[in-house]
Amino acid sequence: MKATARAWERFFFAPTSVATMVVVRIAFGLVALAWTASLAPDLASFFTRRGIVPVQPSNRFWIGVLSPSAPDWAVYLTWALLLVAAVCLTVGYRTRLSSVLVFVGIVSFERRNPLIFNAGDVLVRNLAFYVMLAPAGIALSVDAWRRTRAGFWTFAKRAPWALRLIQIQLSVVYASTVWAKVRGNDWNDGTAVSYALRLEDLARFRVPSFVATNLALSNLFTFGTLAIEASIAVLVWNRKARPWVLGAGVVMHLAIALNIMIGFFTMAMLAAYLSFVPPDAMERLIGRVRRRLDNARSKRQRGLVTATNPSG
Amino acid sequence: MRDLQEKVESDPVGRAAITGVIIFVLLTLLASNLSDSAIRSWLARLVEPVRNGLGLDQAWGVFAPDPRSTVYDLYGRIRYDDGTTEIWRWPKGDPFISEYRAYHWQKWAEQVRLDDNSDLWRPAAEWLARTHDRAGRHPTEITLVRRWYDLNAPGTHPSRGPWNSFEFFTLQVSPSLLASGAQT
């Protein structure tokens, strides 16, 4: 029992560099920004009482600021606030407040008209909740810059419990989808991907018929998908296997995104993948970016000095 | 200087509260993702109010248990008072940027075509009437049409069946609908 408690304590609370969390915040902020922008052309059609779903589908316990009685201007105001909050979250300005506003905004739109959202949107909503709980603005943010210039690049060690919840969520997504798939017929007989690739209404680029209808290729893609998803669910927790299974996952998601229109699912999954980058590796990566930026700035300054003093 | 979250995380009571939050989230994950079972039902009853309030409800059956084997399409036919007709299809655009708008319409079309969702048909037709009303050219009739074809198993010929079509809802547009704007 004590060992379990110690393991729990270490996993959720042992101080860890926030480098990974702040990069997840930036990535998720960009996803939230794109997600919000995608709603812009159809706000009136999707969310007002004059639109295609004039009455909010009822579900007990759903909460949001866009209640059925909300006037149309509330839709536009909520959207504008969400857009501003997503920008603020990305750059880390008033990070906690902006993360709460992003969460409330996303939940509100998804609850007002759930008929236009898919699993990718559910993941965006879930990630918004976890990011809201994290100390996501204490580095690489305007908030850090305003405190001290050096603080921008300083990655304090903090309890990583919110980051751990994102990691667990990602693992659960794969475990759950594999479990749902193996109970069907088409994932067992190896034909599922062939059907998915031929859904014309979802196709981004039409896969050539000789590929989509080839039984051997369909078997390969179907069982390959199951193998990758099952591997990520389990082996992502193994430090040595992690880069390999996540690499395979990136290839799989990009292949899916290339062929099937699934909205923000790929973007949200890849943002969640970042949560598994070890903080020390993330710090090294950020250090390289910083050095490049410093070098570029030095070169620019030397160029300016040369330009203003051509005689040298 | 330590911020509020850091203070809470380093305080035993605060840490116990966070542990409670973590356990709750883990229970919501179980309640949403376990197989249909007595324990899932029990857990769902336990966490549902807060889980759904926080938007943590989730389902990851993407293309599961089986991908659908039917391709769908939906369009609206608008008949005007000058005798002309127009076909409306949901916005699709390019496969890069516009996709992130189009998939919302695709999801809606996937729902509105279903007989189980017949309560969505009239609002859809009324929305079409209102958005196609122009000075000197007014819609008089809106018809919603669903089209579909079945996919055959890979390796068989032909690989798909023929398109089928069915007019599943027709709305006679009243002048009062166009005048009122908002649906009552």
PDB file of C-alpha atoms in Angstrom, chain A residues 8-9 12-13 35 38-39 41-42 45-46 49-54 59-63 96 103 107 111 115-123 125-126 129-130 133-135 138 157-159 161 165 168-169 172-173 176-177 179-181 183-187 191-196 198-202 204-205 209 212-215 218 260-265 267, chain B residues 3-7 9 15 18-19 21-23 25-26 28-29 32-36 48-73 90-92 94-97 99-111 117 120 123-124 127 130-131 149 151-156 159-160 163 180-183:
ATOM      1  CA  TRP A   8       1.162   7.740  -7.046  1.00  0.00           C
ATOM      2  CA  GLU A   9       2.974  10.612  -5.349  1.00  0.00           C
ATOM      3  CA  PHE A  12       1.489  12.890 -10.181  1.00  0.00           C
ATOM      4  CA  PHE A  13       3.399  15.211  -7.869  1.00  0.00           C
ATOM      5  CA  TRP A  35     -11.174  25.345 -34.130  1.00  0.00           C
ATOM      6  CA  SER A  38     -13.651  27.108 -38.364  1.00  0.00           C
ATOM      7  CA  LEU A  39     -16.987  28.108 -36.836  1.00  0.00           C
ATOM      8  CA  PRO A  41     -18.647  31.318 -41.446  1.00  0.00           C
ATOM      9  CA  ASP A  42     -21.617  29.465 -39.989  1.00  0.00           C
ATOM     10  CA  SER A  45     -26.608  28.758 -39.241  1.00  0.00           C
ATOM     11  CA  PHE A  46     -25.305  26.473 -36.500  1.00  0.00           C
ATOM     12  CA  ARG A  49     -32.575  30.216 -33.169  1.00  0.00           C
ATOM     13  CA  ARG A  50     -32.905  30.990 -36.883  1.00  0.00           C
ATOM     14  CA  GLY A  51     -30.433  28.247 -37.779  1.00  0.00           C
ATOM     15  CA  ILE A  52     -30.559  24.570 -38.635  1.00  0.00           C
ATOM     16  CA  VAL A  53     -30.858  23.505 -34.984  1.00  0.00           C
ATOM     17  CA  PRO A  54     -33.070  26.152 -33.393  1.00  0.00           C
ATOM     18  CA  ASN A  59     -29.280  16.528 -21.995  1.00  0.00           C
ATOM     19  CA  ARG A  60     -29.277  16.600 -18.248  1.00  0.00           C
ATOM     20  CA  PHE A  61     -26.265  18.263 -16.659  1.00  0.00           C
ATOM     21  CA  TRP A  62     -25.057  20.006 -19.807  1.00  0.00           C
ATOM     22  CA  ILE A  63     -23.783  23.463 -18.966  1.00  0.00           C
ATOM     23  CA  ARG A  96      -5.138  30.976 -16.463  1.00  0.00           C
ATOM     24  CA  PHE A 103     -12.753  25.842 -21.950  1.00  0.00           C
ATOM     25  CA  VAL A 107     -18.030  23.549 -24.039  1.00  0.00           C
ATOM     26  CA  ARG A 111     -23.353  21.776 -26.082  1.00  0.00           C
ATOM     27  CA  LEU A 115     -24.888  17.563 -34.120  1.00  0.00           C
ATOM     28  CA  ILE A 116     -22.031  19.244 -35.983  1.00  0.00           C
ATOM     29  CA  PHE A 117     -19.143  17.901 -33.915  1.00  0.00           C
ATOM     30  CA  ASN A 118     -17.161  14.674 -34.046  1.00  0.00           C
ATOM     31  CA  ALA A 119     -14.708  12.772 -31.813  1.00  0.00           C
ATOM     32  CA  GLY A 120     -11.953  15.253 -32.631  1.00  0.00           C
ATOM     33  CA  ASP A 121     -14.065  18.030 -31.153  1.00  0.00           C
ATOM     34  CA  VAL A 122     -14.659  15.939 -28.037  1.00  0.00           C
ATOM     35  CA  LEU A 123     -10.893  15.605 -27.672  1.00  0.00           C
ATOM     36  CA  ARG A 125     -13.022  19.866 -25.315  1.00  0.00           C
ATOM     37  CA  ASN A 126     -11.297  17.361 -23.029  1.00  0.00           C
ATOM     38  CA  PHE A 129     -10.234  21.021 -19.424  1.00  0.00           C
ATOM     39  CA  TYR A 130      -6.786  19.581 -18.674  1.00  0.00           C
ATOM     40  CA  LEU A 133      -5.740  22.844 -14.669  1.00  0.00           C
ATOM     41  CA  ALA A 134      -2.053  23.145 -15.564  1.00  0.00           C
ATOM     42  CA  PRO A 135       0.534  25.820 -14.728  1.00  0.00           C
ATOM     43  CA  ILE A 138       4.867  30.073 -16.319  1.00  0.00           C
ATOM     44  CA  LYS A 157       9.796  22.376 -11.720  1.00  0.00           C
ATOM     45  CA  ARG A 158       6.165  21.818 -10.806  1.00  0.00           C
ATOM     46  CA  ALA A 159       3.814  18.952  -9.988  1.00  0.00           C
ATOM     47  CA  TRP A 161      -0.528  16.044 -12.455  1.00  0.00           C
ATOM     48  CA  LEU A 165      -4.070  13.494 -17.042  1.00  0.00           C
ATOM     49  CA  ILE A 168      -3.696   9.116 -19.483  1.00  0.00           C
ATOM     50  CA  GLN A 169      -6.444  10.558 -21.658  1.00  0.00           C
ATOM     51  CA  VAL A 172      -7.413   5.794 -22.930  1.00  0.00           C
ATOM     52  CA  VAL A 173      -8.460   7.082 -26.368  1.00  0.00           C
ATOM     53  CA  SER A 176     -11.077   2.510 -25.946  1.00  0.00           C
ATOM     54  CA  THR A 177     -11.086   2.702 -29.737  1.00  0.00           C
ATOM     55  CA  TRP A 179     -11.744  -2.246 -27.690  1.00  0.00           C
ATOM     56  CA  ALA A 180     -14.676  -0.844 -29.690  1.00  0.00           C
ATOM     57  CA  LYS A 181     -13.165  -2.005 -32.979  1.00  0.00           C
ATOM     58  CA  ARG A 183     -15.974  -6.129 -31.134  1.00  0.00           C
ATOM     59  CA  GLY A 184     -17.035  -5.397 -34.720  1.00  0.00           C
ATOM     60  CA  ASN A 185     -16.844  -7.633 -37.784  1.00  0.00           C
ATOM     61  CA  ASP A 186     -14.916  -5.551 -40.292  1.00  0.00           C
ATOM     62  CA  TRP A 187     -11.937  -4.915 -38.031  1.00  0.00           C
ATOM     63  CA  THR A 191     -11.930  -5.086 -44.416  1.00  0.00           C
ATOM     64  CA  ALA A 192     -12.622  -2.026 -42.218  1.00  0.00           C
ATOM     65  CA  VAL A 193     -10.087   0.363 -43.760  1.00  0.00           C
ATOM     66  CA  SER A 194     -11.333  -0.434 -47.262  1.00  0.00           C
ATOM     67  CA  TYR A 195     -14.810   0.798 -46.275  1.00  0.00           C
ATOM     68  CA  ALA A 196     -13.426   3.863 -44.489  1.00  0.00           C
ATOM     69  CA  ARG A 198     -14.337   4.576 -49.857  1.00  0.00           C
ATOM     70  CA  LEU A 199     -16.663   6.873 -47.894  1.00  0.00           C
ATOM     71  CA  GLU A 200     -16.953   9.499 -50.593  1.00  0.00           C
ATOM     72  CA  ASP A 201     -18.711  11.969 -48.280  1.00  0.00           C
ATOM     73  CA  LEU A 202     -15.676  11.928 -45.966  1.00  0.00           C
ATOM     74  CA  ARG A 204     -10.351  14.475 -48.783  1.00  0.00           C
ATOM     75  CA  PHE A 205      -8.525  12.908 -51.716  1.00  0.00           C
ATOM     76  CA  SER A 209      -9.926   2.177 -56.466  1.00  0.00           C
ATOM     77  CA  ALA A 212      -9.116   0.920 -51.684  1.00  0.00           C
ATOM     78  CA  THR A 213     -10.721  -2.299 -52.929  1.00  0.00           C
ATOM     79  CA  ASN A 214      -7.658  -4.517 -52.765  1.00  0.00           C
ATOM     80  CA  LEU A 215      -8.332  -7.158 -50.125  1.00  0.00           C
ATOM     81  CA  SER A 218      -7.143  -3.663 -46.814  1.00  0.00           C
ATOM     82  CA  ILE A 260     -10.354  11.289 -44.698  1.00  0.00           C
ATOM     83  CA  MET A 261     -11.884  14.579 -43.574  1.00  0.00           C
ATOM     84  CA  ILE A 262     -12.116  14.238 -39.820  1.00  0.00           C
ATOM     85  CA  GLY A 263     -11.780  17.847 -38.781  1.00  0.00           C
ATOM     86  CA  PHE A 264      -9.559  18.543 -35.808  1.00  0.00           C
ATOM     87  CA  PHE A 265      -8.999  14.961 -34.679  1.00  0.00           C
ATOM     88  CA  MET A 267      -4.402  18.144 -34.840  1.00  0.00           C
TER      89      MET A 267
ATOM     90  CA  ASP B   3       1.725  31.344  -7.157  1.00  0.00           C
ATOM     91  CA  LEU B   4      -1.554  30.064  -5.771  1.00  0.00           C
ATOM     92  CA  GLN B   5      -1.421  26.730  -7.601  1.00  0.00           C
ATOM     93  CA  GLU B   6       2.074  26.007  -6.340  1.00  0.00           C
ATOM     94  CA  LYS B   7       0.978  26.813  -2.799  1.00  0.00           C
ATOM     95  CA  GLU B   9       0.171  21.712  -4.581  1.00  0.00           C
ATOM     96  CA  ARG B  15      -2.618  17.987  -2.409  1.00  0.00           C
ATOM     97  CA  ILE B  18      -5.981  17.570  -6.101  1.00  0.00           C
ATOM     98  CA  THR B  19      -5.791  13.818  -5.512  1.00  0.00           C
ATOM     99  CA  VAL B  21      -9.793  15.686  -8.598  1.00  0.00           C
ATOM    100  CA  ILE B  22      -7.437  13.152 -10.193  1.00  0.00           C
ATOM    101  CA  ILE B  23      -9.444  10.217  -8.849  1.00  0.00           C
ATOM    102  CA  VAL B  25     -11.206  12.277 -13.595  1.00  0.00           C
ATOM    103  CA  LEU B  26      -9.979   8.670 -13.636  1.00  0.00           C
ATOM    104  CA  THR B  28     -15.028   9.543 -15.423  1.00  0.00           C
ATOM    105  CA  LEU B  29     -12.626   7.906 -17.883  1.00  0.00           C
ATOM    106  CA  SER B  32     -17.112   6.620 -20.265  1.00  0.00           C
ATOM    107  CA  ASN B  33     -14.867   3.925 -21.690  1.00  0.00           C
ATOM    108  CA  LEU B  34     -15.629   0.636 -19.983  1.00  0.00           C
ATOM    109  CA  SER B  35     -17.748  -1.916 -21.821  1.00  0.00           C
ATOM    110  CA  ASP B  36     -21.464  -1.827 -21.115  1.00  0.00           C
ATOM    111  CA  GLU B  48     -22.540  11.792 -14.622  1.00  0.00           C
ATOM    112  CA  PRO B  49     -23.702  15.170 -13.266  1.00  0.00           C
ATOM    113  CA  VAL B  50     -20.209  16.574 -12.784  1.00  0.00           C
ATOM    114  CA  ARG B  51     -18.669  14.704 -15.731  1.00  0.00           C
ATOM    115  CA  ASN B  52     -21.223  16.062 -18.190  1.00  0.00           C
ATOM    116  CA  GLY B  53     -21.113  19.490 -16.619  1.00  0.00           C
ATOM    117  CA  LEU B  54     -17.356  19.630 -17.133  1.00  0.00           C
ATOM    118  CA  GLY B  55     -17.549  18.249 -20.655  1.00  0.00           C
ATOM    119  CA  LEU B  56     -15.543  15.151 -19.784  1.00  0.00           C
ATOM    120  CA  ASP B  57     -18.083  12.779 -21.344  1.00  0.00           C
ATOM    121  CA  GLN B  58     -16.486  11.000 -24.276  1.00  0.00           C
ATOM    122  CA  ALA B  59     -16.742   8.107 -26.716  1.00  0.00           C
ATOM    123  CA  TRP B  60     -13.958   6.934 -28.976  1.00  0.00           C
ATOM    124  CA  GLY B  61     -15.700   4.490 -31.258  1.00  0.00           C
ATOM    125  CA  VAL B  62     -14.223   6.130 -34.356  1.00  0.00           C
ATOM    126  CA  PHE B  63     -15.190   3.921 -37.321  1.00  0.00           C
ATOM    127  CA  ALA B  64     -16.156   1.347 -34.689  1.00  0.00           C
ATOM    128  CA  PRO B  65     -17.421  -1.228 -34.109  1.00  0.00           C
ATOM    129  CA  ASP B  66     -17.583  -1.173 -37.934  1.00  0.00           C
ATOM    130  CA  PRO B  67     -17.122   1.678 -40.387  1.00  0.00           C
ATOM    131  CA  ARG B  68     -20.368   2.376 -42.185  1.00  0.00           C
ATOM    132  CA  SER B  69     -20.709   0.679 -45.542  1.00  0.00           C
ATOM    133  CA  THR B  70     -23.014   3.265 -47.065  1.00  0.00           C
ATOM    134  CA  VAL B  71     -22.034   6.544 -48.716  1.00  0.00           C
ATOM    135  CA  TYR B  72     -24.462   9.376 -48.075  1.00  0.00           C
ATOM    136  CA  ASP B  73     -25.317  12.624 -49.728  1.00  0.00           C
ATOM    137  CA  TRP B  90     -23.635  21.960 -48.004  1.00  0.00           C
ATOM    138  CA  PRO B  91     -20.438  24.000 -48.377  1.00  0.00           C
ATOM    139  CA  LYS B  92     -17.426  21.845 -49.257  1.00  0.00           C
ATOM    140  CA  ASP B  94     -11.158  23.014 -51.162  1.00  0.00           C
ATOM    141  CA  PRO B  95      -9.809  19.921 -49.403  1.00  0.00           C
ATOM    142  CA  PHE B  96      -7.344  21.916 -47.274  1.00  0.00           C
ATOM    143  CA  ILE B  97      -8.701  24.907 -45.368  1.00  0.00           C
ATOM    144  CA  GLU B  99     -12.430  21.011 -44.887  1.00  0.00           C
ATOM    145  CA  TYR B 100     -12.372  22.377 -41.365  1.00  0.00           C
ATOM    146  CA  ARG B 101     -15.654  24.107 -42.097  1.00  0.00           C
ATOM    147  CA  ALA B 102     -17.164  21.376 -44.263  1.00  0.00           C
ATOM    148  CA  TYR B 103     -16.867  18.565 -41.736  1.00  0.00           C
ATOM    149  CA  HIS B 104     -19.341  20.359 -39.461  1.00  0.00           C
ATOM    150  CA  TRP B 105     -21.899  20.299 -42.295  1.00  0.00           C
ATOM    151  CA  GLN B 106     -21.053  16.690 -43.092  1.00  0.00           C
ATOM    152  CA  LYS B 107     -21.730  15.711 -39.468  1.00  0.00           C
ATOM    153  CA  TRP B 108     -25.059  17.552 -39.540  1.00  0.00           C
ATOM    154  CA  ALA B 109     -26.047  15.951 -42.854  1.00  0.00           C
ATOM    155  CA  GLU B 110     -25.184  12.553 -41.386  1.00  0.00           C
ATOM    156  CA  GLN B 111     -27.724  13.213 -38.632  1.00  0.00           C
ATOM    157  CA  ASN B 117     -34.087  12.753 -36.415  1.00  0.00           C
ATOM    158  CA  LEU B 120     -34.521  18.333 -37.562  1.00  0.00           C
ATOM    159  CA  PRO B 123     -35.898  23.600 -39.110  1.00  0.00           C
ATOM    160  CA  ALA B 124     -33.530  22.632 -41.931  1.00  0.00           C
ATOM    161  CA  TRP B 127     -33.500  27.689 -42.689  1.00  0.00           C
ATOM    162  CA  ARG B 130     -35.009  31.991 -45.183  1.00  0.00           C
ATOM    163  CA  THR B 131     -31.448  31.955 -46.496  1.00  0.00           C
ATOM    164  CA  TYR B 149     -25.183   3.862 -52.262  1.00  0.00           C
ATOM    165  CA  LEU B 151     -20.256  -0.336 -50.636  1.00  0.00           C
ATOM    166  CA  ASN B 152     -19.576  -3.964 -51.410  1.00  0.00           C
ATOM    167  CA  ALA B 153     -16.858  -5.930 -49.670  1.00  0.00           C
ATOM    168  CA  PRO B 154     -13.322  -5.305 -50.959  1.00  0.00           C
ATOM    169  CA  GLY B 155     -12.240  -7.784 -53.601  1.00  0.00           C
ATOM    170  CA  THR B 156     -15.764  -8.130 -55.034  1.00  0.00           C
ATOM    171  CA  SER B 159     -17.222  -2.546 -55.644  1.00  0.00           C
ATOM    172  CA  ARG B 160     -20.364  -0.519 -55.001  1.00  0.00           C
ATOM    173  CA  TRP B 163     -27.031   5.648 -56.226  1.00  0.00           C
ATOM    174  CA  SER B 180     -41.159  36.474 -39.569  1.00  0.00           C
ATOM    175  CA  GLY B 181     -37.561  35.406 -40.009  1.00  0.00           C
ATOM    176  CA  ALA B 182     -37.286  33.612 -36.705  1.00  0.00           C
ATOM    177  CA  GLN B 183     -38.850  30.226 -36.315  1.00  0.00           C
TER     178      GLN B 183
END
